[in-house]
Every structure is written in C-alpha cells, then in structure tokens.
C-alpha cells in the first residue's frame, strides 16, 4: 500500500477506534439509532470531530492528486487528451462528472491540483511541485482545501514583480501560519490583505485615506472590563499584528517575568482570543520594559 493511502487507512482506523472505546466501556446502546455518537463524552466528541476532519482532509488531498493526474493527461493534444477521449470538454468537466460535484468546485480542485502536483522535466524526470509547501501541508492533512486554494490564488496574484525566491518564502510563511492556531476564517481574512503587503507600491493614495480614517477608542464596561476598538490602517495593523502574533503563538507564547525563552513543549489549548489577551499583556510589559522614560 502506498504511503498516502496508508495514511488515509490509519486515520480511518483511529476514528473507528475512538468509538470502539465507547463500546468497550459499556456505554454503547445498540438500540440507539445514533449509536456511540450520542453516548460519547464531550471530550470524545471533540476528539472524534478532529479525527474525522483530518480523515476528510487526507481523502481530499488524494482527490486533488487524482485530479492533478487527470489534468496532466488532459493537457495532451486533442487526439490524445484524456478528457476528450472520455467525452468531456476539459479536465474540469471530467472531474465534475466523475466526482459528481458542481463545475465550479471541480475547477477549484483542478487549479489547486495543477499547483501542487509534481512536475516533469524535459526528459521525464520528476520535479518538485510549483507550490511544494502547500502540497506537503495538504498531504499531511493539515490544510483545508478552501484555504489551500486561496493561498494558491494569492501567490499567483502577487507573483508579478517578485523574485522567485520571494514568492517561495511567502508561500513558506503562509503555510507556517496554519500552525499558529488561527481559524480558517482568520486565515482567509489575512490572505485577502497579502497583496497589499507584497506590493505596497501603488497603494499610497489608498493607504493615506485608510490612515486618515484609522482610530482607536476605549470604553469602560459595567462589568469592570475595558473595551478597546481598533480600526487600523494596513501599515499600523502590520506592525501590531506581527507584535501580537509573536507573543500569541502556541509555540512561542509564555508570560514570563524574566528573559528566559518559553518552553517549546508547552501546549496551550485555550481559544485564540484568550491567548491574544495574554499576548497583549506581554506586548505591553515589554514596551514598558524598553521605555527610556
């Protein structure tokens, strides 16, 4: 069995074994139509959801890989095109027919597949994918298809005007963000801002307008908390977000009174919004510590 298929099978077995534990504990009710799902503890339910999500991602990564091969074979001349031989007009149409998905979804899968599939040299030798970091994250089940597709689109958009190594480094940084505990919505919101960061030239007039509209307000709440509302222009937000991220990351975050580095083995499972509170705390402390008065 190939490595990718084995990963899918292994994850499926992990998902099944979680409910085996429910059955073994005597909590499984055969008469219940919902079976062990209804009888799982809160923690077991969360574990199962995370497990089946990774299983879906691994399976989707395999579908992307298959779609990439369909696209490759369909790029041959008309008389040899796989899609044409199957009676389809294009690789997208063929994937839509075989997978039973809307053409728009099939198109997204094919475009992603083209970016993450391995390439071939002139003599047929295997070459790395155009987007190797995204390909690796997909294959490991760490990246959602929607986010992966958005990453590919953004990299394609910012590519003009950047050196190849700069695009590669940007790809690496984008993929690294998925390890920092951000939600898919937060990642997609960040990706929408990437072009203005990558190509700040040409944004001057717009940035001036945004800077003029930026504001920070503070309001004391009845429960004793203080609500800060920040409407930041892209440049200010870039500084603020970078500083906050650096002190919020699961891998790097720790509130310490000394200059000791945080323990990389710490595994903070709190929601991101709670870790951000501590991140703001640490940013403020460090700012005061470096203040020359």
Tab-separated table of C-alpha atoms in Angstrom:
chain	number	residue	atom	x	y	z
A	1	UNK	CA	0.000	0.000	0.000
A	2	UNK	CA	1.355	3.432	-0.904
A	3	UNK	CA	2.163	5.923	1.836
A	4	UNK	CA	-0.740	8.286	1.117
A	5	UNK	CA	-3.372	5.554	1.041
A	6	UNK	CA	-1.876	4.111	4.223
A	7	UNK	CA	-2.287	7.483	5.947
A	8	UNK	CA	-5.981	7.548	5.000
A	9	UNK	CA	-6.499	3.998	6.299
A	10	UNK	CA	-4.578	4.751	9.505
A	11	UNK	CA	-6.694	7.836	10.186
A	12	UNK	CA	-9.909	5.933	9.467
A	13	UNK	CA	-8.826	3.257	11.946
A	14	UNK	CA	-8.028	5.947	14.534
A	15	UNK	CA	-11.506	7.393	14.109
A	16	UNK	CA	-13.132	3.959	14.410
A	17	UNK	CA	-11.040	3.002	17.450
A	18	UNK	CA	-12.244	6.064	19.332
A	19	UNK	CA	-15.810	4.727	19.205
A	20	UNK	CA	-14.544	1.244	19.992
A	21	UNK	CA	-13.504	2.689	23.343
A	22	UNK	CA	-17.056	3.911	23.879
A	23	UNK	CA	-18.390	0.435	23.108
A	24	UNK	CA	-15.815	-1.269	25.326
A	25	UNK	CA	-16.786	0.923	28.251
A	26	UNK	CA	-20.315	-0.438	28.120
A	27	UNK	CA	-21.861	2.901	27.191
A	28	UNK	CA	-22.839	1.859	23.678
A	29	UNK	CA	-26.583	1.378	23.342
A	30	UNK	CA	-27.410	-0.935	20.434
A	31	UNK	CA	-30.991	0.328	20.368
A	32	UNK	CA	-29.901	3.929	19.834
A	33	UNK	CA	-30.071	4.961	16.187
A	34	UNK	CA	-27.237	7.398	16.791
A	35	UNK	CA	-25.054	4.756	18.352
A	36	UNK	CA	-21.909	5.755	20.206
A	37	UNK	CA	-22.025	9.333	18.896
A	38	UNK	CA	-24.898	10.119	21.266
A	39	UNK	CA	-23.154	8.415	24.156
A	40	UNK	CA	-19.666	9.834	23.710
A	41	UNK	CA	-18.360	12.211	26.360
A	42	UNK	CA	-17.746	15.860	25.456
A	43	UNK	CA	-14.017	15.203	25.088
A	44	UNK	CA	-14.588	12.084	22.987
A	45	UNK	CA	-16.940	14.037	20.741
A	46	UNK	CA	-14.311	16.729	20.166
A	47	UNK	CA	-11.611	14.132	19.541
A	48	UNK	CA	-13.830	12.338	17.036
A	49	UNK	CA	-14.631	15.572	15.197
A	50	UNK	CA	-10.941	16.449	14.914
A	51	UNK	CA	-10.133	12.896	13.827
A	52	UNK	CA	-12.764	12.687	11.097
A	53	UNK	CA	-11.822	16.186	9.895
A	54	UNK	CA	-8.236	15.089	9.344
A	55	UNK	CA	-9.551	11.935	7.641
A	56	UNK	CA	-11.605	14.096	5.256
A	57	UNK	CA	-8.604	16.308	4.545
A	58	UNK	CA	-6.396	13.320	3.778
A	59	UNK	CA	-9.044	11.916	1.443
A	60	UNK	CA	-9.477	15.323	-0.213
A	61	UNK	CA	-5.721	15.539	-0.707
A	62	UNK	CA	-5.893	12.228	-2.573
A	63	UNK	CA	-8.730	13.563	-4.731
A	64	UNK	CA	-6.605	16.616	-5.532
A	65	UNK	CA	-3.738	14.337	-6.503
A	66	UNK	CA	-6.004	12.292	-8.784
A	67	UNK	CA	-7.439	15.459	-10.320
A	68	UNK	CA	-3.901	16.637	-10.986
A	69	UNK	CA	-3.147	13.491	-12.949
A	70	UNK	CA	-6.418	13.828	-14.873
A	71	UNK	CA	-5.392	17.396	-15.734
A	72	UNK	CA	-1.903	16.303	-16.789
A	73	UNK	CA	-3.226	13.624	-19.114
A	74	UNK	CA	-5.806	16.039	-20.481
A	75	UNK	CA	-3.110	18.553	-21.449
A	76	UNK	CA	-2.018	16.293	-24.321
A	77	UNK	CA	-3.068	17.194	-27.898
A	78	UNK	CA	-6.756	16.735	-28.755
A	79	UNK	CA	-6.411	13.241	-30.161
A	80	UNK	CA	-4.630	12.055	-27.009
A	81	UNK	CA	-6.329	14.253	-24.386
A	82	UNK	CA	-7.738	12.103	-21.620
A	83	UNK	CA	-10.731	14.400	-21.076
A	84	UNK	CA	-11.594	14.428	-24.797
A	85	UNK	CA	-11.280	10.651	-25.029
A	86	UNK	CA	-13.736	10.370	-22.122
A	87	UNK	CA	-16.207	12.645	-23.889
A	88	UNK	CA	-15.561	15.694	-21.696
A	89	UNK	CA	-14.508	19.122	-22.910
A	90	UNK	CA	-11.803	19.624	-20.272
A	91	UNK	CA	-10.225	18.175	-17.142
A	92	UNK	CA	-12.597	20.296	-15.056
A	93	UNK	CA	-15.642	18.841	-16.826
A	94	UNK	CA	-14.324	15.297	-16.412
A	95	UNK	CA	-13.648	15.750	-12.674
A	96	UNK	CA	-17.115	17.272	-12.235
A	97	UNK	CA	-18.700	14.269	-13.962
A	98	UNK	CA	-16.716	11.581	-12.134
A	99	UNK	CA	-16.872	13.213	-8.686
A	100	UNK	CA	-20.464	14.376	-9.062
A	101	UNK	CA	-19.633	17.905	-7.900
A	102	UNK	CA	-20.530	21.326	-9.373
A	103	UNK	CA	-18.260	22.502	-12.157
A	104	UNK	CA	-17.112	25.470	-10.050
A	105	UNK	CA	-15.913	23.142	-7.291
A	106	UNK	CA	-14.247	20.853	-9.823
A	107	UNK	CA	-12.472	23.865	-11.319
A	108	UNK	CA	-11.113	24.858	-7.906
A	109	UNK	CA	-9.853	21.315	-7.311
A	110	UNK	CA	-8.160	21.161	-10.728
A	111	UNK	CA	-6.495	24.573	-10.296
A	112	UNK	CA	-5.217	23.564	-6.868
A	113	UNK	CA	-4.097	20.185	-8.202
A	114	UNK	CA	-2.124	21.840	-11.001
A	115	UNK	CA	-0.224	23.929	-8.449
A	116	UNK	CA	0.603	21.127	-6.011
A	117	UNK	CA	1.198	18.168	-8.319
A	118	UNK	CA	4.771	17.082	-9.044
A	119	UNK	CA	6.187	18.380	-12.321
A	120	UNK	CA	8.206	16.682	-15.039
A	121	UNK	CA	11.474	17.712	-16.625
A	122	UNK	CA	12.131	17.629	-20.346
A	123	UNK	CA	13.446	14.075	-20.075
A	124	UNK	CA	10.525	12.942	-17.910
A	125	UNK	CA	12.273	13.171	-14.543
A	126	UNK	CA	10.152	14.083	-11.530
A	127	UNK	CA	10.475	17.676	-10.303
A	128	UNK	CA	9.035	19.378	-7.193
A	129	UNK	CA	5.563	20.909	-7.304
A	130	UNK	CA	5.146	24.591	-8.118
A	131	UNK	CA	3.892	25.095	-4.562
A	132	UNK	CA	5.732	22.422	-2.530
A	133	UNK	CA	4.920	23.794	0.947
A	134	UNK	CA	1.192	23.831	0.243
A	135	UNK	CA	1.475	20.362	-1.294
A	136	UNK	CA	3.177	18.983	1.825
A	137	UNK	CA	0.614	20.561	4.179
A	138	UNK	CA	-2.242	19.129	2.116
A	139	UNK	CA	-0.708	15.655	2.028
A	140	UNK	CA	-0.315	15.724	5.820
A	141	UNK	CA	-3.984	16.646	6.352
A	142	UNK	CA	-3.066	19.983	7.942
A	143	UNK	CA	-4.668	22.277	5.379
A	144	UNK	CA	-8.271	22.847	4.397
A	145	UNK	CA	-8.960	22.808	0.649
A	146	UNK	CA	-10.612	26.246	0.671
A	147	UNK	CA	-7.646	27.822	2.457
A	148	UNK	CA	-5.166	25.983	0.218
A	149	UNK	CA	-6.936	27.243	-2.912
A	150	UNK	CA	-6.931	30.795	-1.531
A	151	UNK	CA	-3.187	30.534	-0.858
A	152	UNK	CA	-2.527	29.435	-4.443
A	153	UNK	CA	-4.631	32.304	-5.816
A	154	UNK	CA	-2.842	34.872	-3.649
A	155	UNK	CA	0.604	33.615	-4.630
A	156	UNK	CA	-0.367	33.740	-8.288
A	157	UNK	CA	-1.664	37.289	-7.843
A	158	UNK	CA	1.467	38.646	-6.140
A	159	UNK	CA	3.953	36.743	-8.314
A	160	UNK	CA	4.447	39.538	-10.910
A	161	UNK	CA	7.127	41.867	-9.625
A	162	UNK	CA	8.566	39.439	-7.058
A	163	UNK	CA	11.664	37.299	-7.443
A	164	UNK	CA	11.021	33.520	-7.425
A	165	UNK	CA	12.751	33.133	-4.060
A	166	UNK	CA	10.495	35.849	-2.608
A	167	UNK	CA	7.371	34.003	-3.755
A	168	UNK	CA	8.761	30.762	-2.298
A	169	UNK	CA	9.469	32.461	1.036
A	170	UNK	CA	5.991	33.990	1.086
A	171	UNK	CA	4.497	30.540	0.482
A	172	UNK	CA	6.540	29.144	3.378
A	173	UNK	CA	5.336	31.928	5.687
A	174	UNK	CA	1.692	31.451	4.692
A	175	UNK	CA	1.829	27.718	5.369
A	176	UNK	CA	3.605	28.350	8.680
A	177	UNK	CA	0.599	30.437	9.784
A	178	UNK	CA	-1.629	27.368	9.889
A	179	UNK	CA	0.499	26.086	12.769
A	180	UNK	CA	-0.217	29.163	14.882
A	181	UNK	CA	-3.773	28.284	15.895
A	182	UNK	CA	-5.668	30.569	13.518
A	183	UNK	CA	-9.148	29.653	12.356
A	184	UNK	CA	-9.896	29.182	8.653
A	185	UNK	CA	-11.863	32.457	8.632
A	186	UNK	CA	-8.914	34.327	10.137
A	187	UNK	CA	-6.528	32.794	7.609
A	188	UNK	CA	-8.792	33.764	4.699
A	189	UNK	CA	-9.088	37.318	6.048
A	190	UNK	CA	-5.306	37.539	6.318
A	191	UNK	CA	-4.829	36.208	2.773
A	192	UNK	CA	-7.018	38.998	1.410
A	193	UNK	CA	-4.511	41.513	2.794
A	194	UNK	CA	-1.379	39.787	1.481
A	195	UNK	CA	-1.300	41.519	-1.946
A	196	UNK	CA	-1.118	44.971	-0.330
A	197	UNK	CA	1.733	43.764	1.905
A	198	UNK	CA	3.606	42.153	-1.005
A	199	UNK	CA	3.162	45.175	-3.316
A	200	UNK	CA	2.968	48.281	-1.124
A	201	UNK	CA	3.796	50.465	-4.148
A	202	UNK	CA	0.677	51.629	-5.925
A	203	UNK	CA	-1.206	51.572	-2.629
A	204	UNK	CA	-0.001	55.002	-1.466
A	205	UNK	CA	-3.147	57.050	-2.088
A	206	UNK	CA	-5.407	54.337	-0.750
A	207	UNK	CA	-3.173	53.842	2.290
A	208	UNK	CA	-3.243	57.580	3.021
A	209	UNK	CA	-7.043	57.506	3.032
A	210	UNK	CA	-7.071	54.457	5.300
A	211	UNK	CA	-4.526	56.013	7.664
A	212	UNK	CA	-6.692	59.139	7.929
A	213	UNK	CA	-9.733	57.008	8.763
A	214	UNK	CA	-7.938	54.871	11.377
A	215	UNK	CA	-8.895	55.292	15.017
A	216	UNK	CA	-8.583	53.746	18.467
A	217	UNK	CA	-11.336	54.100	21.057
A	218	UNK	CA	-11.699	52.936	24.660
A	219	UNK	CA	-14.809	52.304	26.743
A	220	UNK	CA	-15.163	51.077	30.320
A	221	UNK	CA	-17.785	48.327	30.595
A	222	UNK	CA	-20.151	47.897	33.514
A	223	UNK	CA	-18.618	44.511	34.388
A	224	UNK	CA	-15.222	46.121	35.011
A	225	UNK	CA	-13.621	45.157	31.704
A	226	UNK	CA	-12.296	47.729	29.263
A	227	UNK	CA	-13.219	47.510	25.589
A	228	UNK	CA	-10.663	48.776	23.073
A	229	UNK	CA	-11.835	49.177	19.480
A	230	UNK	CA	-9.043	49.398	16.889
A	231	UNK	CA	-9.630	50.446	13.280
A	232	UNK	CA	-6.090	50.261	11.919
A	233	UNK	CA	-4.642	51.139	8.533
A	234	UNK	CA	-2.648	48.327	6.810
A	235	UNK	CA	0.793	49.596	7.881
A	236	UNK	CA	-0.140	50.066	11.541
A	237	UNK	CA	-2.009	46.782	11.553
A	238	UNK	CA	1.027	45.045	10.095
A	239	UNK	CA	3.199	46.219	12.999
A	240	UNK	CA	0.511	45.496	15.594
A	241	UNK	CA	-0.425	42.082	14.210
A	242	UNK	CA	3.211	40.981	13.899
A	243	UNK	CA	3.929	42.002	17.502
A	244	UNK	CA	0.763	40.341	18.799
A	245	UNK	CA	1.300	37.160	16.787
A	246	UNK	CA	4.853	36.881	18.058
A	247	UNK	CA	3.540	36.824	21.621
A	248	UNK	CA	0.420	34.728	20.995
A	249	UNK	CA	1.799	31.747	19.074
A	250	UNK	CA	1.252	28.412	20.788
A	251	UNK	CA	4.872	27.536	20.099
A	252	UNK	CA	6.385	30.791	21.322
A	253	UNK	CA	3.942	32.182	23.889
A	254	UNK	CA	4.629	32.292	27.606
A	255	UNK	CA	4.115	35.025	30.165
A	256	UNK	CA	7.437	35.294	31.926
A	257	UNK	CA	8.984	37.904	34.180
A	258	UNK	CA	12.493	37.008	33.095
A	259	UNK	CA	14.130	36.961	29.680
A	260	UNK	CA	14.048	33.164	29.531
A	261	UNK	CA	12.688	31.680	26.305
A	262	UNK	CA	9.313	29.937	26.580
A	263	UNK	CA	9.258	26.173	26.748
A	264	UNK	CA	8.637	24.875	23.181
A	265	UNK	CA	6.923	21.815	24.632
A	266	UNK	CA	4.122	23.916	26.127
A	267	UNK	CA	0.806	23.009	24.508
A	268	UNK	CA	-1.652	25.813	25.208
A	269	UNK	CA	-5.108	24.555	24.197
A	270	UNK	CA	-7.035	27.721	25.054
A	271	UNK	CA	-9.017	29.536	22.345
A	272	UNK	CA	-7.040	32.003	20.268
A	273	UNK	CA	-8.950	35.025	21.650
A	274	UNK	CA	-7.890	34.084	25.193
A	275	UNK	CA	-4.252	33.627	24.183
A	276	UNK	CA	-4.387	37.006	22.464
A	277	UNK	CA	-5.283	38.656	25.779
A	278	UNK	CA	-2.059	37.267	27.224
A	279	UNK	CA	-0.272	38.335	24.050
A	280	UNK	CA	-1.416	41.937	24.565
A	281	UNK	CA	-0.323	41.641	28.207
A	282	UNK	CA	3.170	40.570	27.173
A	283	UNK	CA	3.494	43.184	24.400
A	284	UNK	CA	2.568	45.926	26.895
A	285	UNK	CA	5.012	44.638	29.516
A	286	UNK	CA	7.851	44.528	27.017
A	287	UNK	CA	7.027	48.007	25.735
A	288	UNK	CA	7.175	49.404	29.279
A	289	UNK	CA	10.381	47.499	29.987
A	290	UNK	CA	12.074	49.074	26.947
A	291	UNK	CA	10.680	52.591	27.596
A	292	UNK	CA	13.569	55.023	28.190
A	293	UNK	CA	11.307	57.431	30.098
